[in-house]
Short mmCIF file of C-alpha atoms and ligand atoms in Angstrom, two decimals:
data_model
loop_
_atom_site.label_atom_id
_atom_site.label_comp_id
_atom_site.label_asym_id
_atom_site.label_seq_id
_atom_site.Cartn_x
_atom_site.Cartn_y
_atom_site.Cartn_z
CA UNK A 24 184.34 290.93 -100.66
CA UNK A 25 187.60 292.84 -100.25
CA UNK A 26 188.20 295.89 -102.44
CA UNK A 27 191.50 297.47 -103.47
CA UNK A 28 191.37 300.90 -105.04
CA UNK A 29 194.75 301.94 -106.38
CA UNK A 30 195.91 305.39 -107.49
CA UNK A 31 192.67 306.53 -109.06
CA UNK A 32 192.52 309.83 -110.93
CA UNK A 33 189.24 311.01 -112.37
CA UNK A 34 188.67 313.88 -114.79
CA UNK A 35 185.32 315.27 -115.90
CA UNK A 36 186.46 317.02 -119.06
CA UNK A 37 189.41 319.10 -117.90
CA UNK A 38 188.23 319.27 -114.24
CA UNK A 39 189.87 316.76 -111.93
CA UNK A 40 187.47 315.28 -109.36
CA UNK A 41 189.77 312.63 -107.80
CA UNK A 42 193.52 312.86 -107.20
CA UNK A 43 195.50 309.66 -106.77
CA UNK A 44 192.94 308.00 -104.49
CA UNK A 45 193.86 304.66 -102.92
CA UNK A 46 191.67 302.74 -100.47
CA UNK A 47 191.65 299.17 -99.12
CA UNK A 48 188.41 297.73 -97.81
CA UNK A 49 188.51 294.39 -96.01
CA UNK A 50 185.93 291.68 -96.59
CA UNK A 51 182.95 292.36 -94.30
CA UNK A 52 184.13 295.82 -93.33
CA UNK A 53 181.82 298.84 -92.96
CA UNK A 54 183.65 301.78 -94.52
CA UNK A 55 182.32 305.32 -94.88
CA UNK A 56 183.45 308.01 -97.31
CA UNK A 57 182.99 311.24 -95.36
CA UNK A 58 183.53 314.76 -96.62
CA UNK A 59 181.92 318.07 -97.50
CA UNK A 60 179.77 318.50 -100.57
CA UNK A 61 181.85 318.38 -103.75
CA UNK A 62 184.77 316.47 -102.18
CA UNK A 63 184.37 313.53 -104.58
CA UNK A 64 182.46 310.96 -102.50
CA UNK A 65 179.78 310.16 -105.07
CA UNK A 66 182.36 310.10 -107.87
CA UNK A 67 184.40 307.50 -105.97
CA UNK A 68 181.29 305.42 -105.23
CA UNK A 69 180.22 305.54 -108.91
CA UNK A 70 183.69 304.39 -109.91
CA UNK A 71 183.47 301.45 -107.49
CA UNK A 72 180.06 300.60 -108.96
CA UNK A 73 181.30 300.93 -112.54
CA UNK A 74 178.91 303.77 -113.47
CA UNK A 75 181.85 306.08 -114.17
CA UNK A 76 185.11 305.03 -115.85
CA UNK A 77 188.41 305.91 -114.19
CA UNK A 78 190.87 308.21 -115.96
CA UNK A 79 193.72 306.18 -114.48
CA UNK A 80 194.23 303.70 -111.68
CA UNK A 81 192.69 300.31 -110.92
CA UNK A 82 190.11 298.52 -108.77
CA UNK A 83 190.12 294.91 -107.70
CA UNK A 84 187.24 293.12 -105.95
CA UNK A 85 187.94 289.86 -104.18
CA UNK A 86 191.35 289.89 -105.88
CA UNK A 87 189.96 290.18 -109.44
CA UNK A 88 190.60 293.29 -111.53
CA UNK A 89 187.20 294.89 -112.28
CA UNK A 90 188.47 298.23 -113.60
CA UNK A 91 187.07 297.59 -117.08
CA UNK A 92 183.93 295.67 -116.05
CA UNK A 93 180.43 297.17 -116.45
CA UNK A 94 178.20 297.53 -113.33
CA UNK A 95 176.19 294.37 -114.03
CA UNK A 96 179.40 292.29 -113.84
CA UNK A 97 180.23 293.66 -110.37
CA UNK A 98 178.09 292.04 -107.70
CA UNK A 99 176.81 294.93 -105.56
CA UNK A 100 173.55 296.32 -104.18
CA UNK A 101 172.90 300.06 -104.22
CA UNK A 102 170.87 302.39 -102.01
CA UNK A 103 170.79 306.12 -102.50
CA UNK A 104 169.01 309.17 -101.19
CA UNK A 105 165.96 309.06 -103.47
CA UNK A 106 164.45 305.69 -102.64
CA UNK A 107 163.80 304.93 -106.33
CA UNK A 108 161.14 302.34 -105.48
CA UNK A 109 158.70 301.28 -108.16
CA UNK A 110 155.60 303.28 -107.17
CA UNK A 111 153.05 300.95 -108.81
CA UNK A 112 154.43 297.82 -107.13
CA UNK A 113 153.78 296.55 -103.61
CA UNK A 114 156.57 296.37 -101.03
CA UNK A 115 156.75 292.64 -101.69
CA UNK A 116 157.10 293.06 -105.46
CA UNK A 117 159.69 295.82 -105.08
CA UNK A 118 161.88 293.52 -103.00
CA UNK A 119 161.22 290.52 -105.25
CA UNK A 120 162.15 292.44 -108.41
CA UNK A 121 165.94 291.76 -108.47
CA UNK A 122 165.21 288.04 -107.97
CA UNK A 123 162.67 287.95 -110.81
CA UNK A 124 165.23 289.61 -113.09
CA UNK A 125 167.65 286.85 -112.09
CA UNK A 126 164.95 284.24 -112.81
CA UNK A 127 164.91 282.55 -109.43
CA UNK A 128 162.12 280.05 -108.72
CA UNK A 129 158.87 281.23 -107.12
CA UNK A 130 159.61 279.28 -103.94
CA UNK A 131 163.11 280.68 -103.63
CA UNK A 132 161.83 284.23 -104.27
CA UNK A 133 159.16 283.87 -101.56
CA UNK A 134 161.65 282.56 -99.03
CA UNK A 135 164.21 285.30 -99.67
CA UNK A 136 161.67 288.15 -99.69
CA UNK A 137 160.15 286.90 -96.43
CA UNK A 138 163.62 286.79 -94.84
CA UNK A 139 164.38 290.35 -96.00
CA UNK A 140 161.01 291.63 -94.76
CA UNK A 141 161.89 290.18 -91.35
CA UNK A 142 165.39 291.67 -91.43
CA UNK A 143 164.09 295.21 -92.07
CA UNK A 144 161.00 294.65 -89.87
CA UNK A 145 158.43 295.36 -92.57
CA UNK A 146 156.57 292.04 -92.61
CA UNK A 147 153.17 293.60 -91.99
CA UNK A 148 153.58 296.09 -94.82
CA UNK A 149 154.29 293.65 -97.65
CA UNK A 150 151.07 294.53 -99.55
CA UNK A 151 151.39 298.30 -99.31
CA UNK A 152 152.51 300.63 -102.06
CA UNK A 153 155.58 302.86 -101.40
CA UNK A 154 153.32 305.95 -101.20
CA UNK A 155 151.59 304.37 -98.19
CA UNK A 156 154.87 304.20 -96.21
CA UNK A 157 156.90 306.78 -94.25
CA UNK A 158 160.29 307.93 -95.56
CA UNK A 159 162.12 305.65 -93.13
CA UNK A 160 160.03 302.64 -94.17
CA UNK A 161 160.61 303.38 -97.86
CA UNK A 162 164.33 303.52 -97.24
CA UNK A 163 164.16 300.12 -95.50
CA UNK A 164 162.38 298.68 -98.55
CA UNK A 165 165.16 300.10 -100.73
CA UNK A 166 167.70 298.46 -98.40
CA UNK A 167 165.88 295.11 -98.56
CA UNK A 168 165.75 295.31 -102.36
CA UNK A 169 169.48 296.06 -102.50
CA UNK A 170 170.36 293.09 -100.27
CA UNK A 171 167.85 290.42 -101.34
CA UNK A 172 170.06 288.94 -104.08
CA UNK A 173 172.92 288.52 -101.57
CA UNK A 174 175.44 290.89 -103.13
CA UNK A 175 179.09 290.75 -102.01
CA UNK A 176 179.04 294.51 -101.55
CA UNK A 177 176.46 297.13 -100.57
CA UNK A 178 176.98 300.72 -101.72
CA UNK A 179 175.03 303.47 -99.97
CA UNK A 180 175.05 307.12 -101.09
CA UNK A 181 173.66 309.46 -98.41
CA UNK A 182 170.83 306.98 -97.72
CA UNK A 183 169.53 308.90 -94.71
CA UNK A 184 169.85 312.49 -95.77
CA UNK A 185 166.13 312.84 -96.56
CA UNK A 186 165.08 311.58 -93.11
CA UNK A 187 164.58 313.56 -89.91
CA UNK A 188 167.07 313.19 -87.09
CA UNK A 189 165.21 310.66 -84.93
CA UNK A 190 164.56 308.35 -87.90
CA UNK A 191 168.16 308.71 -89.02
CA UNK A 192 169.44 307.49 -85.68
CA UNK A 193 167.03 304.53 -85.69
CA UNK A 194 168.06 303.59 -89.21
CA UNK A 195 171.76 303.95 -88.35
CA UNK A 196 171.35 301.35 -85.61
CA UNK A 197 169.35 299.10 -87.87
CA UNK A 198 171.92 299.34 -90.62
CA UNK A 199 174.69 298.50 -88.17
CA UNK A 200 172.71 295.45 -86.98
CA UNK A 201 172.01 294.31 -90.53
CA UNK A 202 175.69 294.67 -91.35
CA UNK A 203 176.60 292.51 -88.36
CA UNK A 204 173.99 289.91 -89.24
CA UNK A 205 174.92 289.57 -92.92
CA UNK A 206 178.67 290.24 -92.84
CA UNK A 207 178.44 291.89 -96.29
CA UNK A 208 181.02 294.56 -97.14
CA UNK A 209 179.37 298.01 -96.85
CA UNK A 210 180.65 301.25 -98.39
CA UNK A 211 178.58 304.23 -97.26
CA UNK A 212 178.78 307.87 -98.31
CA UNK A 213 177.80 310.75 -96.03
CA UNK A 214 178.66 314.33 -95.15
CA UNK A 215 177.39 313.72 -91.59
CA UNK A 216 180.31 313.00 -89.26
CA UNK A 217 178.14 311.65 -86.45
CA UNK A 218 176.52 309.16 -88.79
CA UNK A 219 179.94 308.10 -90.04
CA UNK A 220 181.32 307.67 -86.51
CA UNK A 221 178.30 305.72 -85.23
CA UNK A 222 178.33 303.11 -87.97
CA UNK A 223 181.73 302.63 -89.53
CA UNK A 224 184.67 300.35 -88.86
CA UNK A 225 186.82 302.84 -90.77
CA UNK A 226 186.20 306.25 -92.31
CA UNK A 227 187.93 307.83 -95.32
CA UNK A 228 187.79 311.60 -94.83
CA UNK A 229 187.74 313.28 -98.24
CA UNK A 230 188.64 316.84 -99.14
CA UNK A 231 188.87 318.32 -102.65
CA UNK A 232 189.15 314.93 -104.36
CA UNK A 233 191.73 313.47 -102.02
CA UNK A 234 191.58 311.16 -99.01
CA UNK A 235 192.92 313.23 -96.11
CA UNK A 236 192.92 310.38 -93.60
CA UNK A 237 191.60 306.81 -93.56
CA UNK A 238 191.23 305.51 -90.04
CA UNK A 239 188.95 304.38 -87.21
CA UNK A 240 186.60 306.91 -85.60
CA UNK A 241 188.79 306.87 -82.52
CA UNK A 242 191.98 307.73 -84.36
CA UNK A 243 190.30 310.38 -86.51
CA UNK A 244 189.04 312.09 -83.39
CA UNK A 245 192.07 311.62 -81.13
CA UNK A 246 194.89 311.67 -83.71
CA UNK A 247 193.72 313.75 -86.70
CA UNK A 248 196.58 314.14 -89.18
CA UNK A 249 195.65 317.64 -90.35
CA UNK A 250 193.76 320.78 -89.53
CA UNK A 251 191.09 319.78 -92.03
CA UNK A 252 190.34 316.47 -90.27
CA UNK A 253 190.52 318.06 -86.81
CA UNK A 254 187.97 320.69 -87.86
CA UNK A 255 185.73 318.33 -89.78
CA UNK A 256 185.50 315.65 -87.06
CA UNK A 257 184.07 317.23 -83.91
CA UNK A 258 185.03 320.58 -82.44
CA UNK A 259 188.56 321.64 -81.67
CA UNK A 260 190.88 324.46 -80.64
CA UNK A 261 193.94 324.79 -82.81
CA UNK A 262 197.08 326.81 -82.12
CA UNK A 263 199.52 327.54 -84.94
CA UNK A 264 203.14 327.87 -83.94
CA UNK A 265 206.55 326.27 -84.18
CA UNK A 266 208.44 323.40 -82.59
CA UNK A 267 211.99 323.99 -81.43
CA UNK A 268 214.52 321.75 -79.67
CA UNK A 269 215.78 322.62 -76.21
CA UNK A 270 218.40 320.05 -75.32
CA UNK A 271 216.56 316.72 -75.15
CA UNK A 272 213.11 318.35 -75.18
CA UNK A 273 210.88 319.51 -77.99
CA UNK A 274 208.99 322.68 -77.18
CA UNK A 275 205.86 323.99 -78.88
CA UNK A 276 205.47 327.75 -78.98
CA UNK A 277 202.66 329.89 -80.38
CA UNK A 278 201.54 333.45 -79.60
CA UNK A 279 199.41 332.18 -76.73
CA UNK A 280 201.14 329.10 -75.37
CA UNK A 281 204.49 327.41 -74.87
CA UNK A 282 205.03 323.97 -73.38
CA UNK A 283 207.37 320.96 -73.69
CA UNK A 284 205.94 318.15 -75.81
CA UNK A 285 205.54 314.60 -74.59
CA UNK A 286 206.85 313.27 -77.91
CA UNK A 287 210.34 314.21 -79.07
CA UNK A 288 209.90 315.90 -82.45
CA UNK A 289 212.30 317.69 -84.74
CA UNK A 290 212.15 321.46 -85.19
CA UNK A 291 209.32 322.65 -87.42
CA UNK A 292 208.28 326.16 -88.44
CA UNK A 293 204.63 325.47 -89.12
CA UNK A 294 203.34 323.12 -86.42
CA UNK A 295 199.79 323.02 -85.10
CA UNK A 296 198.50 321.82 -81.77
CA UNK A 297 194.90 320.74 -81.14
CA UNK A 298 193.00 320.56 -77.90
CA UNK A 299 189.43 319.23 -77.80
CA UNK A 300 186.92 321.35 -75.82
CA UNK A 301 186.03 318.44 -73.50
CA UNK A 302 189.70 318.06 -72.52
CA UNK A 303 189.87 321.68 -71.32
CA UNK A 304 188.11 323.35 -68.42
CA UNK A 305 187.13 326.84 -67.39
CA UNK A 306 188.42 328.24 -64.07
CA UNK A 307 187.98 331.56 -62.28
CA UNK A 308 191.51 331.50 -60.78
CA UNK A 309 194.81 330.20 -62.17
CA UNK A 310 195.14 326.52 -61.15
CA UNK A 311 197.86 325.68 -58.63
CA UNK A 312 198.92 322.54 -60.51
CA UNK A 313 200.89 322.24 -63.76
CA UNK A 314 197.95 322.80 -66.08
CA UNK A 315 198.45 325.28 -68.91
CA UNK A 316 196.19 328.26 -68.22
CA UNK A 317 195.31 331.03 -70.61
CA UNK A 318 193.65 334.22 -69.35
CA UNK A 319 190.45 334.95 -71.25
CA UNK A 320 186.99 336.49 -71.08
CA UNK A 321 183.69 334.78 -71.71
CA UNK A 322 182.47 335.86 -75.11
CA UNK A 323 179.22 333.92 -75.07
CA UNK A 324 177.71 330.71 -73.80
CA UNK A 325 174.92 328.31 -74.71
CA UNK A 326 173.28 326.12 -72.10
CA UNK A 327 172.00 322.69 -73.11
CA UNK A 328 171.09 321.19 -69.72
CA UNK A 329 173.87 318.63 -69.49
CA UNK A 330 176.58 321.20 -70.17
CA UNK A 331 177.44 324.78 -71.02
CA UNK A 332 179.25 325.47 -74.24
CA UNK A 333 181.53 328.51 -73.83
CA UNK A 334 183.32 330.58 -76.41
CA UNK A 335 186.16 332.48 -74.76
CA UNK A 336 188.17 335.40 -76.13
CA UNK A 337 191.82 334.75 -75.19
CA UNK A 338 193.77 337.73 -73.91
CA UNK A 339 196.64 336.71 -76.16
CA UNK A 340 194.30 336.84 -79.16
CA UNK A 341 192.00 334.28 -80.78
CA UNK A 342 189.09 332.37 -79.32
CA UNK A 343 188.82 329.12 -77.42
CA UNK A 344 185.89 326.76 -76.95
CA UNK A 345 185.35 324.73 -73.82
CA UNK A 346 182.55 322.78 -72.13
CA UNK A 347 181.58 323.58 -68.57
CA UNK A 348 179.15 322.07 -66.08
CA UNK A 349 176.38 324.28 -64.82
CA UNK A 350 176.05 323.03 -61.22
CA UNK A 351 177.08 326.38 -59.75
CA UNK A 352 175.58 328.60 -62.42
CA UNK A 353 176.83 329.92 -65.70
CA UNK A 354 179.74 332.34 -66.17
CA UNK A 355 178.48 335.68 -67.43
CA UNK A 356 179.54 337.20 -70.73
CA UNK A 357 182.58 339.42 -70.16
CA UNK A 358 183.64 337.56 -66.97
CA UNK A 359 187.42 337.08 -66.67
CA UNK A 360 188.30 333.36 -66.58
CA UNK A 361 191.10 330.92 -67.46
CA UNK A 362 191.04 328.26 -70.14
CA UNK A 363 193.03 325.40 -68.61
CA UNK A 364 194.28 322.08 -69.97
CA UNK A 365 197.09 319.57 -69.73
CA UNK A 366 199.97 319.52 -72.20
CA UNK A 367 199.45 315.73 -72.50
CA UNK A 368 196.00 316.28 -73.97
CA UNK A 369 197.35 318.40 -76.80
CA UNK A 370 197.76 316.67 -80.16
CA UNK A 371 200.34 317.79 -82.70
CA UNK A 372 198.78 318.08 -86.15
CA UNK A 373 202.07 318.54 -87.96
CA UNK A 374 202.59 320.77 -90.94
CA UNK A 375 199.98 322.94 -92.68
CA UNK A 376 197.05 320.67 -93.47
P1 ADP B 25 180.28 314.74 -103.38
O1 ADP B 25 179.50 313.48 -103.60
O2 ADP B 25 181.37 314.60 -102.35
O3 ADP B 25 179.39 315.91 -103.07
P2 ADP B 25 180.89 314.61 -106.23
O4 ADP B 25 181.66 313.35 -106.41
O5 ADP B 25 179.46 314.61 -106.60
O6 ADP B 25 181.07 315.12 -104.73
O7 ADP B 25 181.61 315.78 -107.04
C1 ADP B 25 183.01 315.99 -107.00
C2 ADP B 25 183.37 317.06 -108.02
O8 ADP B 25 183.14 316.59 -109.34
C3 ADP B 25 182.55 318.33 -107.88
O9 ADP B 25 183.37 319.42 -108.18
C4 ADP B 25 181.47 318.16 -108.94
O10 ADP B 25 181.01 319.41 -109.40
C5 ADP B 25 182.20 317.40 -110.02
N1 ADP B 25 181.31 316.51 -110.80
C6 ADP B 25 180.57 315.49 -110.30
N2 ADP B 25 179.90 314.85 -111.27
C7 ADP B 25 180.21 315.49 -112.43
C8 ADP B 25 179.84 315.31 -113.81
N3 ADP B 25 179.02 314.32 -114.18
N4 ADP B 25 180.37 316.16 -114.70
C9 ADP B 25 181.22 317.14 -114.35
N5 ADP B 25 181.62 317.36 -113.08
C10 ADP B 25 181.12 316.56 -112.12
MG1 MG B 26 177.43 313.08 -103.39
#
């Protein structure tokens, strides 16, 4: 089911939690709302579900306006952090519950519960109580219960945040597979950027009640539209400076660096340039090619086997992070080095974001 959220504002008393939020979700899409705690993710999800009224704005689902409809008139399944399973019921009965409420026949209930147990790989556990399952298994029961009545939309609010890292990664893959199998529209909420990037077709990055950028993982990482998104998605080095025109060229200039831009942009007093640490390298001598090179000293390093993560103190001021390989040893703290990178790998973030 497609969803159109248009110009939503939400007040709790006099405090505004959402500011003019608009979001389009295609039928069958997996969309994640990603942002720090308090950015408005749960509020937006509750509004989609109908648990919270909007202060202004509208929502349509499958083309129909649902803004004024109560939750039970919007056809969605819901999974959240606390599994909220019925503790006195078996796995089977937990999953069957939404079908019993809807008064399906015994035969139909059996067939659908069996299919869901297969989908979440819990067939052998159908007679157990929730307390006899691990956290990951309980969350899969909650998922099966949310999907068994074939909703048009599945809403997930931080469904993995109570699980340890290994289980989270397993469940992420499983969720992605289930999404592919069923083709249901999924809207997921998380503050975990890796989780968002692994699973989603598109991600809405939220900050202080606004959507900062709504895009694919690739574009959020390679073409962030603001300092907030660049910092929130992955690690980055950001230089603040200005863009000026020199004849046909646009030139970026900050305290540390100056270089002509690939794109032709108009003059700007408050431009920012981002370079990802994996696009830079660390050298002991200035490179002989056209790479930008900034003299620096190693401030500290952490070694993780596959790479070394360096924090450099730039001679021009500020720090710079870069990944190195450790084949020939690790640069010592205090060692003079150069942070080097290509102008083409720099991304302009635009005005103050
Ligand atoms: P997130 O899920 O991103 O952590 P929330 O949507 O829960 O963020 O909260 C967004 C903002 O709205 C926060 O400032 C929070 O304190 C506030 N808020 C959330 N729910 C309520 C409520 N029921 N009453 C008053 N303020 C609320
Ligand atoms: Mg929340």
